[in-house]
Coordinates of C-alpha atoms and ligand atoms in Angstrom, one line a residue:
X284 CA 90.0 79.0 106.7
X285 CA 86.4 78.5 105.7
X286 CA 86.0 75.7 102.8
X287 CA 82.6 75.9 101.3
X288 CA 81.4 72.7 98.7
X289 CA 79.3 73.7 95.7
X290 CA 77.7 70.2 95.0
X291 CA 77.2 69.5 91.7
X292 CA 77.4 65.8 92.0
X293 CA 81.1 64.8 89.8
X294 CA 81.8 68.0 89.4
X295 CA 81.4 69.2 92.9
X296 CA 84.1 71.5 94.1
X297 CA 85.5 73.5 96.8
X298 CA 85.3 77.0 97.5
X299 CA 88.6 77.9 99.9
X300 CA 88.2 81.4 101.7
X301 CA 90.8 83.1 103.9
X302 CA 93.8 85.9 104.6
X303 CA 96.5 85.4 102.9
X304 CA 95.8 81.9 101.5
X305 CA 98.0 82.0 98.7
X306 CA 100.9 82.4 100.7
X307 CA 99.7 79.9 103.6
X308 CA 98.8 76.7 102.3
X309 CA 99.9 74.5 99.3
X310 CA 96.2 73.5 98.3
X311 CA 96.7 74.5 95.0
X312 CA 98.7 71.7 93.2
X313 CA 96.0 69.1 94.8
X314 CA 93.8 70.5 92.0
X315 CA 95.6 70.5 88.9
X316 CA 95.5 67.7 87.0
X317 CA 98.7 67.3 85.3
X318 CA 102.0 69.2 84.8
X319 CA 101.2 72.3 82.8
X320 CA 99.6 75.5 84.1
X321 CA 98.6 78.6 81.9
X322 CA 97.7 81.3 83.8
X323 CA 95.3 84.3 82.6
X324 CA 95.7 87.6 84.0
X325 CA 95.7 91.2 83.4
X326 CA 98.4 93.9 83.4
X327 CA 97.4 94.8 86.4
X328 CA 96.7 92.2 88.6
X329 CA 100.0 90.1 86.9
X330 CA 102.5 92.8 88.4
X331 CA 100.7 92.4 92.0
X332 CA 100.5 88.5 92.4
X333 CA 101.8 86.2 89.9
X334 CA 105.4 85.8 91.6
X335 CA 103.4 84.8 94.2
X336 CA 101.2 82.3 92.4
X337 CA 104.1 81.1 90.4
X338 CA 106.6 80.5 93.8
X339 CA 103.7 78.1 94.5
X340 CA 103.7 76.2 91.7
X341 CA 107.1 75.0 90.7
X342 CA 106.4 71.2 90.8
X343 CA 104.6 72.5 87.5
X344 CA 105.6 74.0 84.2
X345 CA 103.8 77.2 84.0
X346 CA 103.2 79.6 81.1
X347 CA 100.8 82.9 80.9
X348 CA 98.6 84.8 79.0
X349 CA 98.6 88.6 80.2
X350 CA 95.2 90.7 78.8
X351 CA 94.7 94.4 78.5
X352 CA 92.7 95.3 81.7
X353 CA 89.2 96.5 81.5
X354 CA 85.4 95.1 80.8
X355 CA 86.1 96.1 76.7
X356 CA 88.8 92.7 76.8
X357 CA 86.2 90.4 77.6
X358 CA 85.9 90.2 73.8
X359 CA 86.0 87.4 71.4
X360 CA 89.4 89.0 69.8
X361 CA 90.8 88.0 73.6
X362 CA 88.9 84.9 73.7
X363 CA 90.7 83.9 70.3
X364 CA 94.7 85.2 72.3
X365 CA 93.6 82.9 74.7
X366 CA 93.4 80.0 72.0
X367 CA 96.3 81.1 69.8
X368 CA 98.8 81.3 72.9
X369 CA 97.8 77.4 74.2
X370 CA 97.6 76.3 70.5
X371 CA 101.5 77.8 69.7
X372 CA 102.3 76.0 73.2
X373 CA 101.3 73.1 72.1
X374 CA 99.5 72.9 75.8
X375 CA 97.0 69.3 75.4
X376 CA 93.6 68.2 77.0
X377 CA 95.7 68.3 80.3
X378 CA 96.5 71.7 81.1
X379 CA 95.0 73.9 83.6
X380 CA 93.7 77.4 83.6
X381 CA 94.5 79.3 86.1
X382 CA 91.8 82.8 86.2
X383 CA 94.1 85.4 88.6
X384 CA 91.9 88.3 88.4
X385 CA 88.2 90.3 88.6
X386 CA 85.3 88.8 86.9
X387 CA 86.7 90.4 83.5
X388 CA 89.7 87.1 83.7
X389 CA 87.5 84.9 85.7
X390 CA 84.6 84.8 83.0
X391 CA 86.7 84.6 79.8
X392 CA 89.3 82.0 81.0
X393 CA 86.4 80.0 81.9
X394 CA 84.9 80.4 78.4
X395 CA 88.3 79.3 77.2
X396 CA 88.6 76.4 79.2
X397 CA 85.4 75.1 77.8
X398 CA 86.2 75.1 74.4
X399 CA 90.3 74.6 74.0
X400 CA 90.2 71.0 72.6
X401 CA 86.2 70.8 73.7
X402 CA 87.0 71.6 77.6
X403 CA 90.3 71.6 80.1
X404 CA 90.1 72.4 83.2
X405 CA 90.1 75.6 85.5
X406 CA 90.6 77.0 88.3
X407 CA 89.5 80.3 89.7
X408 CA 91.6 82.8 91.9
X409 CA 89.4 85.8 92.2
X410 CA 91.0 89.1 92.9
X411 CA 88.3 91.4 93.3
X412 CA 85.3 91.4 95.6
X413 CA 82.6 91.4 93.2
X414 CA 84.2 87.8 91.8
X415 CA 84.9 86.5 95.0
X416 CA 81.2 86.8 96.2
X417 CA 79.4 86.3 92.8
X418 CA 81.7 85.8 89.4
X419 CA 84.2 82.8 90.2
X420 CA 81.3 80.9 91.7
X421 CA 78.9 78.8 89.8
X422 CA 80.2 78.1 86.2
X423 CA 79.1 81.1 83.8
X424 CA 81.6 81.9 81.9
X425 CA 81.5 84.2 78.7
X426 CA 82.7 87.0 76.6
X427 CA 80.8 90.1 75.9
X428 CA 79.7 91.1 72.2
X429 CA 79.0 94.5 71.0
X430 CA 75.7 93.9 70.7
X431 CA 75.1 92.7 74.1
X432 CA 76.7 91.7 77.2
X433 CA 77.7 88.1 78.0
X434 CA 76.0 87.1 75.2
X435 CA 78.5 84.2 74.1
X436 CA 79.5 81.8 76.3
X437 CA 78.8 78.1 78.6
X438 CA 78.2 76.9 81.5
X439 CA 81.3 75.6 82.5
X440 CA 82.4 74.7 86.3
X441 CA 85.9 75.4 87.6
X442 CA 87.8 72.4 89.5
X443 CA 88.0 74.5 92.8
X444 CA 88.1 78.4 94.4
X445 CA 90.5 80.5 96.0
X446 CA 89.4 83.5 97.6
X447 CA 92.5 85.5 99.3
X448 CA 90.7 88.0 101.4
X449 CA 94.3 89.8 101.3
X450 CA 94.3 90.7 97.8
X451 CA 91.3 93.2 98.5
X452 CA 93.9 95.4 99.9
X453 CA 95.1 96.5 96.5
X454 CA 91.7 96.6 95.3
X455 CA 90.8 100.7 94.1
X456 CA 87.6 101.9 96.4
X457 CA 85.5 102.5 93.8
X458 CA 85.4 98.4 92.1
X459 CA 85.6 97.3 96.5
X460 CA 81.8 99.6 96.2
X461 CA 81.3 98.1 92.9
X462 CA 81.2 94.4 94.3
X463 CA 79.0 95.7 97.3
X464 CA 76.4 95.9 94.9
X465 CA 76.2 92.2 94.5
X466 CA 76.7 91.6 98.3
X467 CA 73.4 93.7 98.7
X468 CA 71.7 92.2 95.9
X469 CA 72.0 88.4 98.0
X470 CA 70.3 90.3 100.9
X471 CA 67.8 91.6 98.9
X472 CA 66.5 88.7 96.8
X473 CA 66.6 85.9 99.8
X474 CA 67.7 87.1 102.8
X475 CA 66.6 90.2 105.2
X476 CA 68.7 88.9 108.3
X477 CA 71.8 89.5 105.7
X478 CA 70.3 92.6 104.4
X479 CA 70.1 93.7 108.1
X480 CA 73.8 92.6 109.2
X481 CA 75.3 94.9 105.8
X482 CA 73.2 97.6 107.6
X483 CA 75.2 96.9 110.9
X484 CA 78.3 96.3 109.5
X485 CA 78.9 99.3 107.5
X486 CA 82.1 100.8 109.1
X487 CA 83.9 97.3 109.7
X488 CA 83.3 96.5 106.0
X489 CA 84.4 100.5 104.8
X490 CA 87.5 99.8 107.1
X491 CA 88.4 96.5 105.7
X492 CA 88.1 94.2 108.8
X493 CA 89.3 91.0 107.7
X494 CA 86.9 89.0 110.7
X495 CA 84.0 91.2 108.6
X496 CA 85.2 90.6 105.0
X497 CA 85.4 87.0 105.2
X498 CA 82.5 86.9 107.0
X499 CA 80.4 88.7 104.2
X500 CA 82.4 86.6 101.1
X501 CA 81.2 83.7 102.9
X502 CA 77.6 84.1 103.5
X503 CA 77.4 85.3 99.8
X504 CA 79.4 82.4 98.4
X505 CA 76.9 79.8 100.9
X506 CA 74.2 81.6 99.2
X507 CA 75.1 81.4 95.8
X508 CA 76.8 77.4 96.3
X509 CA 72.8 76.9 97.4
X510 CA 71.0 78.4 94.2
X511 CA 73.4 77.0 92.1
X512 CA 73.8 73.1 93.6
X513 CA 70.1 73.5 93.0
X514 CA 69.8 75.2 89.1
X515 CA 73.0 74.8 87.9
X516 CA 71.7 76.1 84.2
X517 CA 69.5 78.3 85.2
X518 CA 65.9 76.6 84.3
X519 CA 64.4 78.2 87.7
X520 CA 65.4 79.7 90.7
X521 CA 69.1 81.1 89.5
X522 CA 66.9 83.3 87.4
X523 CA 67.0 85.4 91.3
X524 CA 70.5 86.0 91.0
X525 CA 70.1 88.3 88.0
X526 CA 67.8 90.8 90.1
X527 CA 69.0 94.1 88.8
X528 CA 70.9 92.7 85.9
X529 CA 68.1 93.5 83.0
X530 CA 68.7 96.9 83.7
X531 CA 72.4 97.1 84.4
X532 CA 72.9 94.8 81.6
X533 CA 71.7 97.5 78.9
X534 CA 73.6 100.3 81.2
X535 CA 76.5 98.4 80.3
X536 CA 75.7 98.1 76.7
X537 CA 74.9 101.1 76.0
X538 CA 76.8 103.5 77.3
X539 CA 80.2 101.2 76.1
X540 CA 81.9 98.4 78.3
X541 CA 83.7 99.7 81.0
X542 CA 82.1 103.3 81.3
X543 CA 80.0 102.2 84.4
X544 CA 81.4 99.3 86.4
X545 CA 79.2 96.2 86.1
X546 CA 78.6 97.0 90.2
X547 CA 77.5 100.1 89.7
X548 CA 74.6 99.4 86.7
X549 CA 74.0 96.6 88.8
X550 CA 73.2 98.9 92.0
X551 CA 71.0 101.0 89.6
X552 CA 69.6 97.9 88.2
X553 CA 67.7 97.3 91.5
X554 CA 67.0 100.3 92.4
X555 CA 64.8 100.5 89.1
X556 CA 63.7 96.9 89.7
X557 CA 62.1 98.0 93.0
X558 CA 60.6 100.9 91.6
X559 CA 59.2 98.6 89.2
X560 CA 58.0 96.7 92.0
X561 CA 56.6 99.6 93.7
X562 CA 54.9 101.0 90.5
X563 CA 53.3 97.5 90.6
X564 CA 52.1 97.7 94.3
X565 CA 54.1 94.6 95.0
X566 CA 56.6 96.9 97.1
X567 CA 56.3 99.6 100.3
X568 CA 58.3 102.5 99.0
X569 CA 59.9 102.3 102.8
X570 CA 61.5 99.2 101.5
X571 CA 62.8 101.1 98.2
X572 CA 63.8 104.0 100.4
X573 CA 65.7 101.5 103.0
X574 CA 67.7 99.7 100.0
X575 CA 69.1 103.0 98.1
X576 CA 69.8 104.1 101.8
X577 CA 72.2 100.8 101.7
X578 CA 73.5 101.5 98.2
X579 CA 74.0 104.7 98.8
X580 CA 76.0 104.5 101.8
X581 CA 78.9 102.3 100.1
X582 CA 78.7 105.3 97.0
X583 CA 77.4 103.5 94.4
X584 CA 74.8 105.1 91.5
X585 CA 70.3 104.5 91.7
X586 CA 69.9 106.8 88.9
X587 CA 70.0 106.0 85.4
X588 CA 72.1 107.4 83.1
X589 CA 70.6 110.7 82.0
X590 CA 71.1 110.0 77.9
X591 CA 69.1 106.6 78.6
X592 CA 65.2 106.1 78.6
X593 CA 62.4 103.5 77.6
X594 CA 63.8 103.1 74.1
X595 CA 67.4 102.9 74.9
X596 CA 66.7 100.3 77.5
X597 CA 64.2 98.4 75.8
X598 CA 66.4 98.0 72.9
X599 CA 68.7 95.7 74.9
X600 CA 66.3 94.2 77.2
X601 CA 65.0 92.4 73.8
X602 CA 67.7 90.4 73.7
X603 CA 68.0 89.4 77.6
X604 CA 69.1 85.8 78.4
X605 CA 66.0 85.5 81.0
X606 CA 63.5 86.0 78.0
X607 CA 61.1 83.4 77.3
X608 CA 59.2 83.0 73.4
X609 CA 60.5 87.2 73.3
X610 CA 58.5 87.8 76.5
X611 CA 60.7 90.2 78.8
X612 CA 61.4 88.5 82.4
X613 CA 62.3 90.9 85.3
X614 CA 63.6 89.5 89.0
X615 CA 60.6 91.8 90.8
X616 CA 61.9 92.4 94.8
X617 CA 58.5 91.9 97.0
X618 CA 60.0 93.2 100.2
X619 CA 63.6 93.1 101.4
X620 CA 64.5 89.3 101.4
X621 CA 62.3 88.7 98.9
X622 CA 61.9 88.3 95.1
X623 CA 59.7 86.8 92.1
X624 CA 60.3 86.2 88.2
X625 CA 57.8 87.9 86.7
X626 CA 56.6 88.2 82.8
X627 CA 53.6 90.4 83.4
X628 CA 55.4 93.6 83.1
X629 CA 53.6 96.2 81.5
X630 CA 54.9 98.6 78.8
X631 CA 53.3 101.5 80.5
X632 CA 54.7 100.7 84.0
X633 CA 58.2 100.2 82.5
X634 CA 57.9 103.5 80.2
X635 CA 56.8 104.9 84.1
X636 CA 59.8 104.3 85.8
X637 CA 62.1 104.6 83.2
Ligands
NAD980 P1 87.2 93.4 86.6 O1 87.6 92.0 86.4 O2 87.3 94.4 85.5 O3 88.1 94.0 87.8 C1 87.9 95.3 88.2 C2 89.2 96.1 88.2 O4 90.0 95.8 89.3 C3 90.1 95.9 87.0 O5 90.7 97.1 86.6 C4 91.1 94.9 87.5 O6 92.3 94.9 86.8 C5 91.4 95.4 88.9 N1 91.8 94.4 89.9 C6 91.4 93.2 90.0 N2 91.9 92.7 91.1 C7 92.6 93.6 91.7 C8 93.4 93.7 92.9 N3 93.4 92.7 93.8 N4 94.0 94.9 93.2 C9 94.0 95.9 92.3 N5 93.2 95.9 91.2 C10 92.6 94.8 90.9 O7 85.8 93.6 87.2 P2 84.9 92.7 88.3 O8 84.1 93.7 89.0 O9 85.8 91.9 89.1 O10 84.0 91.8 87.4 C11 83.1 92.3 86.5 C12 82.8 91.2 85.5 O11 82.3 90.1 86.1 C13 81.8 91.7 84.4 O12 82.3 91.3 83.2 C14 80.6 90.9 84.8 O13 79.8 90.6 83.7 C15 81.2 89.6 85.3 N6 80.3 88.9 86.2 C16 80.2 87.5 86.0 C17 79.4 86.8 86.9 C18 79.3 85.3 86.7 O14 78.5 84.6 87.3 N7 80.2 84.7 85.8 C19 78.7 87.4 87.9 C20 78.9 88.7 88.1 C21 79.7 89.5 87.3
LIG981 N1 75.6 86.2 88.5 C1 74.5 85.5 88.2 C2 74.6 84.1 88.2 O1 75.7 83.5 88.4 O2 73.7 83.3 88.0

């Protein structure tokens, strides 16, 4: 088992990473505070693993909340099931949440856990790869609003981890390419040698090698732990791990929650932001052409959406979370293993590319 610490002074915690950990090792109760657990799930992840979650925690009286699955739930009407299901159960200050799903339950249980009586704790078991390399890490919680996407929420920190590599087994092909995406995004923005080992790896992580998997969920959770410990708010340098997400952001928006999984705009999110780069002459095209090569080869999208140009993207792009006195921010990739914040976008260059 690998056991990764995101230090964040008192509210450090671990990140525990290995097959079939839910099953192995009773860690679980040494994080929860007191004796009552609500669990948040979905309808589809609840059939696969809460028996299994629950048959762990029987020193502890558990309840659950079960969602609708899909990216439309991570609404405030959810947000306010979340609150009306602890408030009937009279649950205190001293429950835990427990997140058993994708990003979807990982980022609106965490939202709730801030706010039910001003903030209870949580903890995160992340079912799908895309939230066990990026989403249950590093505190940002939120809902989605029609108008944009994450656009309510905190920065709120869970009291500890669980990645089950197992649980990827049950995971559909298309949301296992989905959270590829952000596995290529770390080597892109910080780290070639990463960049380069995806490249060799391709097969053992299309076949599901466990050695492989944890492997890759490690390095990106090491990578992410790093930028976080060191901007946990994002005032700096966490601004990097949104490379691609301007773009995929108003993808998401635009065409409806859900339509294109947040992996795939994400995928087509840095694919335009190197083009930007490129259009910029802060980029070779070889390194363009080498990372769609990459995204391409675990079937994910680098082409917008036909119905969407300049106007449909800038219209969302006003309202991104990276903007500074209305100024647009995009994370600019310099070469493979590297990237910039930049503010000195042109209108013309992104009219160009987009
Ligand atoms: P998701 O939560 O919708 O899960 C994807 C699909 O897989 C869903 O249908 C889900 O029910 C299903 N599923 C989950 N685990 C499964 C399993 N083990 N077996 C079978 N099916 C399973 O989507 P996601 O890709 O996990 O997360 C995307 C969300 O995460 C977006 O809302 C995005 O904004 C958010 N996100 C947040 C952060 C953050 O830092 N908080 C970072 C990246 C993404
Ligand atoms: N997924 C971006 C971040 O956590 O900052």
């Amino acid at each position: 088992m690998a056991i990764l610490n995101l230090d964040l002074g008192t509210r450090s915690y671990p990140i525990y990473i290995d097959s079939g950990l839910l099953s192995k090792v009773d860690l679980l109760s040494s994080h929860i505070r007191a004796k009552r657990v609500c669990i948040v799930s979905n309808d589809i992840v609840a059939p696969l693993y809460i028996d299994a979650l629950k048959a762990k925690l029987t020193d502890f009286s558990v309840d659950e909340v079960i969602l609708p699955d899909g990216e439309a739930e991570k609404s405030l009407a959810n947000f306010e099931v979340i609150m009306s299901h602890l408030l009937t159960n009279e649950h205190g200050r001293d429950t835990t949440l427990i997140a058993l799903g994708g990003g979807v339950i990982g980022d609106i249980t965490g939202f709730a856990a801030a706010c039910y009586q001003r903030g209870i704790d949580f903890i995160q078991i992340p079912t799908t790869l895309l939230s066990q390399v990026d989403s249950s890490v590093g505190g940002k919680t939120a809902v989605n609003h029609p108008l944009g996407k994450n656009m309510i929420g905190a920065f709120y920190q869970p009291k500890a981890v669980f990645i089950d590599i197992d649980s990827l087994a049950t995971l559909p092909v298309r949301e296992f390419n989905a959270g590829m995406a952000e596995v290529i995004k770390y080597g892109i923005l910080g780290d070639k040698v990463f960049f380069e080992w995806i490249e060799d790896n391709i097969s053992g992580i299309k076949s599901a090698d466990k050695q492989i998997l944890a492997q890759m969920i490690e390095k990106c959770c090491q990578c992410k732990a790093d930028i976080v410990a060191s901007d946990e708010t994002e005032t700096g340098i966490r601004a990097l791990l949104n490379l691609g997400h301007t773009f995929a952001h108003a993808i998401e928006a635009e065409q409806g929650y859900g339509k294109w999984l947040h992996g795939e705009a994400v995928a087509t999110g840095m694919v335009l932001a190197a083009k930007l780069a490129v259009a910029m002459n802060l980029l070779e095209v070889s390194e363009l052409r080498r990372m769609e090569k990459l995204i391409l080869a675990f079937d994910l999208p680098v082409i917008a959406p036909q119905d969407m140009g300049f106007t449909e993207f800038i219209r969302h792009m006003r309202r991104d979370k990276k903007n500074i006195a209305g100024k647009l921010r995009f994370i600019i990739p310099t070469a493979i293993g590297q990237s910039e914040i930049r503010d000195d976008v042109s209108q013309d260059t992104l009219q160009e590319i987009l």
